[in-house]
PDB file of C-alpha atoms in Angstrom:
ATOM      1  CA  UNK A   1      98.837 100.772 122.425  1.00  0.00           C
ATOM      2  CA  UNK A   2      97.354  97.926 124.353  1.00  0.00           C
ATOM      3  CA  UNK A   3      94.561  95.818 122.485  1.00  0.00           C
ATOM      4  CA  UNK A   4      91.686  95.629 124.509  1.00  0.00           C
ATOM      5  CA  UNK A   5      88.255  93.231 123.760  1.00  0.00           C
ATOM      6  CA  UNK A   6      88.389  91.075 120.784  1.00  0.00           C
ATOM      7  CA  UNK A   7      92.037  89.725 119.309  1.00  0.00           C
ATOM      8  CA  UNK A   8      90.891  90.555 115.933  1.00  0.00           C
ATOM      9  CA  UNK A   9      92.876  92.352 113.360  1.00  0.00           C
ATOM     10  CA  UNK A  10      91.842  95.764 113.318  1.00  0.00           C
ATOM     11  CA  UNK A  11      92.675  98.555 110.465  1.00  0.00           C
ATOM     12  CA  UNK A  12      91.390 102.063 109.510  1.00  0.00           C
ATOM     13  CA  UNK A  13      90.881 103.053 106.395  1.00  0.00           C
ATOM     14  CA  UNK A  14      91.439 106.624 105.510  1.00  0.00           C
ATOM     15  CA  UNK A  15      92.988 109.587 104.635  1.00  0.00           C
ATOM     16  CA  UNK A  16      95.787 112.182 105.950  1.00  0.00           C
ATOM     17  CA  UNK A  17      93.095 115.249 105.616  1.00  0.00           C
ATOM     18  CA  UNK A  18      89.631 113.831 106.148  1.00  0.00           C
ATOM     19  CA  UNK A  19      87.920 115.038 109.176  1.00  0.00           C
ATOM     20  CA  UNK A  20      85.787 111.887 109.069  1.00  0.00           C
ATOM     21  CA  UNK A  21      88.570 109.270 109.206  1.00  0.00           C
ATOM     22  CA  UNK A  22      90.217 111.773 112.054  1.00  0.00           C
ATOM     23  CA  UNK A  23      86.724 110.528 114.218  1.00  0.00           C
ATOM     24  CA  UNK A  24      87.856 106.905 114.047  1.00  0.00           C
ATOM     25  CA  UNK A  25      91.439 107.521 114.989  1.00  0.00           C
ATOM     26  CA  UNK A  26      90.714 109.368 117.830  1.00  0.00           C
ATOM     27  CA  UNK A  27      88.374 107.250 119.150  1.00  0.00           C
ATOM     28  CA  UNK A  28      90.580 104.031 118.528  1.00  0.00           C
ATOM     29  CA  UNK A  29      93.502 106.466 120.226  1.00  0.00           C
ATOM     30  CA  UNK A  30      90.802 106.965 123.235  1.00  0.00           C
ATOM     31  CA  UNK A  31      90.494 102.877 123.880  1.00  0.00           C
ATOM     32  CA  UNK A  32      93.822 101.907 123.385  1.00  0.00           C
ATOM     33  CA  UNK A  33      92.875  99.599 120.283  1.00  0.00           C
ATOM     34  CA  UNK A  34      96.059  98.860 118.655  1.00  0.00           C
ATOM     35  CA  UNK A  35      95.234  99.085 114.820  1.00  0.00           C
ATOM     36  CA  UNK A  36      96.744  99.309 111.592  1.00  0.00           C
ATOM     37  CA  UNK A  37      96.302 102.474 109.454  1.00  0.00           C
ATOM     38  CA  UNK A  38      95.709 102.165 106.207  1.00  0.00           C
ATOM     39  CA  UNK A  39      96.584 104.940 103.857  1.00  0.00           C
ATOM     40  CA  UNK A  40      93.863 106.070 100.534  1.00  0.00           C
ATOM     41  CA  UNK A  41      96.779 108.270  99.370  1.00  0.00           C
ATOM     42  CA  UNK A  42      94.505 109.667  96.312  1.00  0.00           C
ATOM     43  CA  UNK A  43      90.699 108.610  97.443  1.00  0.00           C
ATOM     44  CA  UNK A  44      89.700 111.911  95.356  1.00  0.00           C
ATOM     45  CA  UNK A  45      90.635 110.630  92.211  1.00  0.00           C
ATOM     46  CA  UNK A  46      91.398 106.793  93.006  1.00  0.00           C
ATOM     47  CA  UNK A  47      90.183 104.419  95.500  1.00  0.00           C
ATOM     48  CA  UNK A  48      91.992 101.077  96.496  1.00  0.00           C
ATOM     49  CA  UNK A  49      90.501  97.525  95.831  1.00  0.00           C
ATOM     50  CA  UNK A  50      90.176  97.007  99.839  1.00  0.00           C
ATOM     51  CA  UNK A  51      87.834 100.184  99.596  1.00  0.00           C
ATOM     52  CA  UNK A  52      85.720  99.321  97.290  1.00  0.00           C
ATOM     53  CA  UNK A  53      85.062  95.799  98.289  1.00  0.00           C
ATOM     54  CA  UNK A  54      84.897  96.954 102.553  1.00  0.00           C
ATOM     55  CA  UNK A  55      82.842 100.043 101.358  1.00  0.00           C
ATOM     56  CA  UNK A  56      80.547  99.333  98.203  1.00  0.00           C
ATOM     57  CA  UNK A  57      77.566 100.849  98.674  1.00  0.00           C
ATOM     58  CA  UNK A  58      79.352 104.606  98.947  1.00  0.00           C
ATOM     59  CA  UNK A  59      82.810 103.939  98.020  1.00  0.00           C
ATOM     60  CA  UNK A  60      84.024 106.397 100.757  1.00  0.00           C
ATOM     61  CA  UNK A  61      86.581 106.682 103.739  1.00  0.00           C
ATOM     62  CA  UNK A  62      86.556 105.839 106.421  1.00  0.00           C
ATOM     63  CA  UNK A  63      86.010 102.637 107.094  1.00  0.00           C
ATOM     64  CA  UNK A  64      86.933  99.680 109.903  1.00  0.00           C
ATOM     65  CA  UNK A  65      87.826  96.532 109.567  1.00  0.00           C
ATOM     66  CA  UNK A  66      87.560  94.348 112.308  1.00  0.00           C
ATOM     67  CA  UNK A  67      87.841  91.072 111.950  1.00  0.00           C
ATOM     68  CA  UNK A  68      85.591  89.809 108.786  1.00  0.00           C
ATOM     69  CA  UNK A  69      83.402  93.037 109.714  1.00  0.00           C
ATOM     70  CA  UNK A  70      83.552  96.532 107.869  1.00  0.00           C
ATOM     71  CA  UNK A  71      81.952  99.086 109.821  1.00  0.00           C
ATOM     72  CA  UNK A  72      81.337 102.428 107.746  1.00  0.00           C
ATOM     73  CA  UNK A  73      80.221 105.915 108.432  1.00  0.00           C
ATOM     74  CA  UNK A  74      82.546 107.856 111.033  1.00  0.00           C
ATOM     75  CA  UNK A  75      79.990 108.524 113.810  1.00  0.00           C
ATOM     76  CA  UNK A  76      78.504 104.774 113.189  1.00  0.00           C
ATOM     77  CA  UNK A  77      82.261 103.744 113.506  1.00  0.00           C
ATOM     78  CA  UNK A  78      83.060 105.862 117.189  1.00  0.00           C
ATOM     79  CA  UNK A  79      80.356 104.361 118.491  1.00  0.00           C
ATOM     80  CA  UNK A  80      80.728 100.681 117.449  1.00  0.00           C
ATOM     81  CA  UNK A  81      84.033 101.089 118.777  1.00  0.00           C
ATOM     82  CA  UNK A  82      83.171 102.664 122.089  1.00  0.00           C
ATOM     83  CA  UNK A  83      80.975  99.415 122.562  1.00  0.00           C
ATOM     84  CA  UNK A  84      83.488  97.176 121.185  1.00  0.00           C
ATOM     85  CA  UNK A  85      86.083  98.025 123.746  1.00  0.00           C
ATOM     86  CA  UNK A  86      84.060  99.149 126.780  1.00  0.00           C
ATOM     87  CA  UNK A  87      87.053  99.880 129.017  1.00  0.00           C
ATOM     88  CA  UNK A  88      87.761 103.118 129.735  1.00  0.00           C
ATOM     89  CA  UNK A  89      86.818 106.216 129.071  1.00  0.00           C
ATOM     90  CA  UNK A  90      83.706 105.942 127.550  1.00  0.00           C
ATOM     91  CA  UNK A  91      83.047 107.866 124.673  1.00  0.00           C
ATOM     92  CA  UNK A  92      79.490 107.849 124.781  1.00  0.00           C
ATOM     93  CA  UNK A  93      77.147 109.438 127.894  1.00  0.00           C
ATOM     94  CA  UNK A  94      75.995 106.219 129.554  1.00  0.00           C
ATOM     95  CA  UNK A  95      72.562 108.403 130.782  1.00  0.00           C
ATOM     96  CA  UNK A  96      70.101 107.588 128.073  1.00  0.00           C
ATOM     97  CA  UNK A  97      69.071 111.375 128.139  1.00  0.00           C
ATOM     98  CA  UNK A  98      72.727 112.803 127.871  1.00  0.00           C
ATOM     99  CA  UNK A  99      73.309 109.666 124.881  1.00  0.00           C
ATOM    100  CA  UNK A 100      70.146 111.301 123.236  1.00  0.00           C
ATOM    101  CA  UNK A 101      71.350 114.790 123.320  1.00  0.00           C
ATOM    102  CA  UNK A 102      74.859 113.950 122.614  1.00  0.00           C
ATOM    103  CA  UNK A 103      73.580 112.065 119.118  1.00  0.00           C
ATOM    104  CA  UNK A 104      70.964 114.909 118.114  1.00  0.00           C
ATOM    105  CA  UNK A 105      74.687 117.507 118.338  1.00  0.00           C
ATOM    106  CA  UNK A 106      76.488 114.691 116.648  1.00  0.00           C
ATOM    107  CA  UNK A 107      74.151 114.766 113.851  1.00  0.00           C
ATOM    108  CA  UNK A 108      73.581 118.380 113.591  1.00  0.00           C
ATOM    109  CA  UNK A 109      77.347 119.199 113.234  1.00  0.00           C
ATOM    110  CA  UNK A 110      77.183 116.787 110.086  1.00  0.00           C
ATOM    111  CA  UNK A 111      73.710 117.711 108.821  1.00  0.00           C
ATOM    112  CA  UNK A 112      73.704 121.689 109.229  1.00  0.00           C
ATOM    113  CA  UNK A 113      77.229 122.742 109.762  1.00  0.00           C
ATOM    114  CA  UNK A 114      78.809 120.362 107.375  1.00  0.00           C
ATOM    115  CA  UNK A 115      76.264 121.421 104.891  1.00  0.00           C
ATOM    116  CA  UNK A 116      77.198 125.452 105.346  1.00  0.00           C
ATOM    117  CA  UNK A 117      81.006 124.633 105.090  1.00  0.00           C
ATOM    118  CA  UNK A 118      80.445 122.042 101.961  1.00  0.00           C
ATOM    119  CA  UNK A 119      78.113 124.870 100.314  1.00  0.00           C
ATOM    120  CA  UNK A 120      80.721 127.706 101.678  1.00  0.00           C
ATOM    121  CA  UNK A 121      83.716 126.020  99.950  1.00  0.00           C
ATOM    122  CA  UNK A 122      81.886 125.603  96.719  1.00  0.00           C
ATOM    123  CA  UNK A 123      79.866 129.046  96.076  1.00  0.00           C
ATOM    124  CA  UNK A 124      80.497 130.081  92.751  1.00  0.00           C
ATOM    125  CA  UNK A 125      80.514 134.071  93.768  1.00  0.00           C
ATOM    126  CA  UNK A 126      80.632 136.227  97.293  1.00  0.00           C
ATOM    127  CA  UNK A 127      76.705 136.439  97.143  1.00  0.00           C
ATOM    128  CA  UNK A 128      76.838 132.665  97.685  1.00  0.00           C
ATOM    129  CA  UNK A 129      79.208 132.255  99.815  1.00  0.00           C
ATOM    130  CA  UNK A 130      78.015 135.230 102.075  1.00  0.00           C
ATOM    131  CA  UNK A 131      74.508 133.237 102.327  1.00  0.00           C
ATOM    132  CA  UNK A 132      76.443 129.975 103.340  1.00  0.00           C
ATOM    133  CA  UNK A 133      78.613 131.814 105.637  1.00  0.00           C
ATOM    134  CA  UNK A 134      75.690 133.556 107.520  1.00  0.00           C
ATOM    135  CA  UNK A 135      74.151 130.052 107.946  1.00  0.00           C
ATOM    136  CA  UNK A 136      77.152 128.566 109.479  1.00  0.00           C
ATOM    137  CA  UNK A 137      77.221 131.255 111.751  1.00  0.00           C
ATOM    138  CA  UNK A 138      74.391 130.273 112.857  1.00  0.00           C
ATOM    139  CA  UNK A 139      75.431 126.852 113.275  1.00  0.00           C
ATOM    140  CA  UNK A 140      78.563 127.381 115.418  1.00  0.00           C
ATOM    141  CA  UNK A 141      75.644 129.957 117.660  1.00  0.00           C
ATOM    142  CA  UNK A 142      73.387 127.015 118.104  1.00  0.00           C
ATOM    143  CA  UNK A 143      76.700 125.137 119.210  1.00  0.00           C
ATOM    144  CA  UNK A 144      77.838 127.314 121.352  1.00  0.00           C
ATOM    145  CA  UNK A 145      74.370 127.840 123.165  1.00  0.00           C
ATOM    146  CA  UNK A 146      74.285 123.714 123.320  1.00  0.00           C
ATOM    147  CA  UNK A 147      78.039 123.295 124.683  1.00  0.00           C
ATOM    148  CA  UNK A 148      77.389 126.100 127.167  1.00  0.00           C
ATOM    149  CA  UNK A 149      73.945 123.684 128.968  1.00  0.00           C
ATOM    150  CA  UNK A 150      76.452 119.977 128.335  1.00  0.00           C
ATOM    151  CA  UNK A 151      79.824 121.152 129.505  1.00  0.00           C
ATOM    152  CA  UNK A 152      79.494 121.406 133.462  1.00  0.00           C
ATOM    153  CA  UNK A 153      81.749 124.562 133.079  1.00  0.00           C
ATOM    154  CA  UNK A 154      84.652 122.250 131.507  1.00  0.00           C
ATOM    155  CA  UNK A 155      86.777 122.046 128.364  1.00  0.00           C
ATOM    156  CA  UNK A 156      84.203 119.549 127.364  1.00  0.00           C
ATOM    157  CA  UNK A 157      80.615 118.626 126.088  1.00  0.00           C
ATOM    158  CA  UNK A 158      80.462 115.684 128.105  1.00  0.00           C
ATOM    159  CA  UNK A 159      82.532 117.407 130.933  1.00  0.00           C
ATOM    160  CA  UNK A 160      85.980 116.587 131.662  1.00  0.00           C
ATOM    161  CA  UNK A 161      86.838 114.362 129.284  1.00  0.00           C
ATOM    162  CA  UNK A 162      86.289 114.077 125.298  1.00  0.00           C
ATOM    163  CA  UNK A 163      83.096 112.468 124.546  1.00  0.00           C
ATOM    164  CA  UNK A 164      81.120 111.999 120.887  1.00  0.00           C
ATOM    165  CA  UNK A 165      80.123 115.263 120.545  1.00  0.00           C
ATOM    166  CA  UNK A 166      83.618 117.030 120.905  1.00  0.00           C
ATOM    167  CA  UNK A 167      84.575 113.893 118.178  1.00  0.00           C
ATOM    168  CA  UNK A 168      82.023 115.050 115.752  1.00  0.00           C
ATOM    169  CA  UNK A 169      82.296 118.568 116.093  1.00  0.00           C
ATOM    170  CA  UNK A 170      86.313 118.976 116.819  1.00  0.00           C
ATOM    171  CA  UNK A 171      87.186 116.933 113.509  1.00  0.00           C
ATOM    172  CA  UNK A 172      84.762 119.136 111.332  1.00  0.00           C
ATOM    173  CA  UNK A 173      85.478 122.375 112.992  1.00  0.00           C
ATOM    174  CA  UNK A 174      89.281 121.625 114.203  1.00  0.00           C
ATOM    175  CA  UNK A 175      90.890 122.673 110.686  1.00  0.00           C
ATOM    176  CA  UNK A 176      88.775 126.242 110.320  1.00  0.00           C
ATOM    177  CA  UNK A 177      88.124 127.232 114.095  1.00  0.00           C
ATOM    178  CA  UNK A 178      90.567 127.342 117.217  1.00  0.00           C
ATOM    179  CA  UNK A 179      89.423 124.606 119.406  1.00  0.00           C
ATOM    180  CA  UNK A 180      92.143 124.444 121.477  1.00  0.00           C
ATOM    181  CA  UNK A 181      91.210 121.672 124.229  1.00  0.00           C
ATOM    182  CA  UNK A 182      90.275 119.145 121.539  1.00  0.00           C
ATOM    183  CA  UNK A 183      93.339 120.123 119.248  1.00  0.00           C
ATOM    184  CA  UNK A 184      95.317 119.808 121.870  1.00  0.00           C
ATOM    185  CA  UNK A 185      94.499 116.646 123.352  1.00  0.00           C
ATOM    186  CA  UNK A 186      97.112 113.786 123.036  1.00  0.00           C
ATOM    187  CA  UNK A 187      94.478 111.331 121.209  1.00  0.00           C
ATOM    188  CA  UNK A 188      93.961 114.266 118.585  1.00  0.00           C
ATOM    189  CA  UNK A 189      97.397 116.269 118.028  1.00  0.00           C
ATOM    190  CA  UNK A 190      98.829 113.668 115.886  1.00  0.00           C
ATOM    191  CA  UNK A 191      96.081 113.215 113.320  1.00  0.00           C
ATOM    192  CA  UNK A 192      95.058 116.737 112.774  1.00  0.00           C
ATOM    193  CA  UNK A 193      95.965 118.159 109.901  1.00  0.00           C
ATOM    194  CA  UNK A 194      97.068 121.764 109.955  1.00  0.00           C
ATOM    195  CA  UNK A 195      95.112 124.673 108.700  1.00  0.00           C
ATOM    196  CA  UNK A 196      97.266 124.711 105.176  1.00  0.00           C
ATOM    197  CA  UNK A 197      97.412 121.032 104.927  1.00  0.00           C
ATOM    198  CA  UNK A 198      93.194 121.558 104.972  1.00  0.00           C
ATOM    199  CA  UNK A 199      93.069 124.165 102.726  1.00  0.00           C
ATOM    200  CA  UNK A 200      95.359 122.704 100.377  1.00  0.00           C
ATOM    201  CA  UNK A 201      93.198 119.511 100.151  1.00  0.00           C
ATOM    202  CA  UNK A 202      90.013 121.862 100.324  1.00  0.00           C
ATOM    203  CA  UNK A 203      91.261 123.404  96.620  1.00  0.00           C
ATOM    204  CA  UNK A 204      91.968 120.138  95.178  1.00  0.00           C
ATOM    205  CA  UNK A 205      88.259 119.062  96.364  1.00  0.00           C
ATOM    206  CA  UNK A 206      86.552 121.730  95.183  1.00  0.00           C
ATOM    207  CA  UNK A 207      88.801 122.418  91.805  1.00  0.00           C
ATOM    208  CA  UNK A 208      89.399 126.265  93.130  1.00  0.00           C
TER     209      UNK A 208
END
């Protein structure tokens, strides 16, 4: 990929099946950023000295290095990239009311729906997990309702092409729910992991 903005030394940090670090990735894939990918083979049980001295208020993937700078949080890092490298496409809406509305279903995929999945994986008995799954549902509705008013009748939230929102949400969602058109898409297929590969990590997260 061509490097475009700043000649600084980019890298990623992350991991294989985090749907966070898979945010950064595609958005670096997106701008063309040429980057090196840096590997936390074990960051459930280990975490490299780059980590903790990039990261060390939360200790956690992903984060990006560019330059002297370490940007952290995944949504924090798609959009300093997207304004890093402003060539095209543009990640973000550039119409302050469709930026708004693309942030507020950003932040709901990783307040509410990341909550139900989190609490889904780790009920303790059905009762629990019945409650959590009912509240996801209601998630993915709300979604659904919200994708149906952005999409313009396209694959898309932001339309034709993959903006924040289909970041945020595809990378969470991607793993458990068929989303083809993000899946799919040539700056995603290589970093998703597959449904096993998720699962697999999901028992060693949650010791089940």
């Amino acid at each position: 990929m061509a490097q475009n903005g700043s000649n600084s030394t980019v890298k990623l940090l992350g991991t294989w099946s985090s749907p966070f670090a898979l945010r950064g990735r595609v958005a670096l894939h997106l701008k063309s950023v040429e980057y090196e990918y840096i590997e936390e083979a074990d960051v459930l049980n280990s975490k490299s000295d780059l980590l903790l001295k990039s990261n060390p208020i939360h200790k956690k993937i992903p984060v990006l290095i560019h330059g002297d700078v370490s940007i952290c949080e995944s949504l924090n890092i798609v959009q300093y990239v997207d304004e890093s490298w402003p060539s095209k496409p543009s990640i973000l809406p550039s119409d302050p009311k469709d930026r708004a509305t693309a942030r507020f279903w950003a932040h709901f995929v990783d307040g509410k729906c990341f909550e139900s999945i989190d609490a889904a994986a780790g009920a303790k008995d059905k009762a629990g997990r019945m409650a959590a799954g009912g509240s996801l549902m209601e998630c993915l509705a709300a979604l659904e309702e919200g994708f149906q008013k952005s999409s313009k009748a396209s694959d898309f939230f932001g339309g034709q092409n993959i903006g924040y929102v289909d970041i945020a949400c595809g990378a969470i969602l991607g793993p458990l729910f068929v989303i083809e058109a993000f899946s799919a898409h040539e700056a995603v297929k290589p970093y998703m992991p597959t449904v096993a590969e998720f699962v697999e990590f999901a028992k060693q997260k949650f010791n089940v």
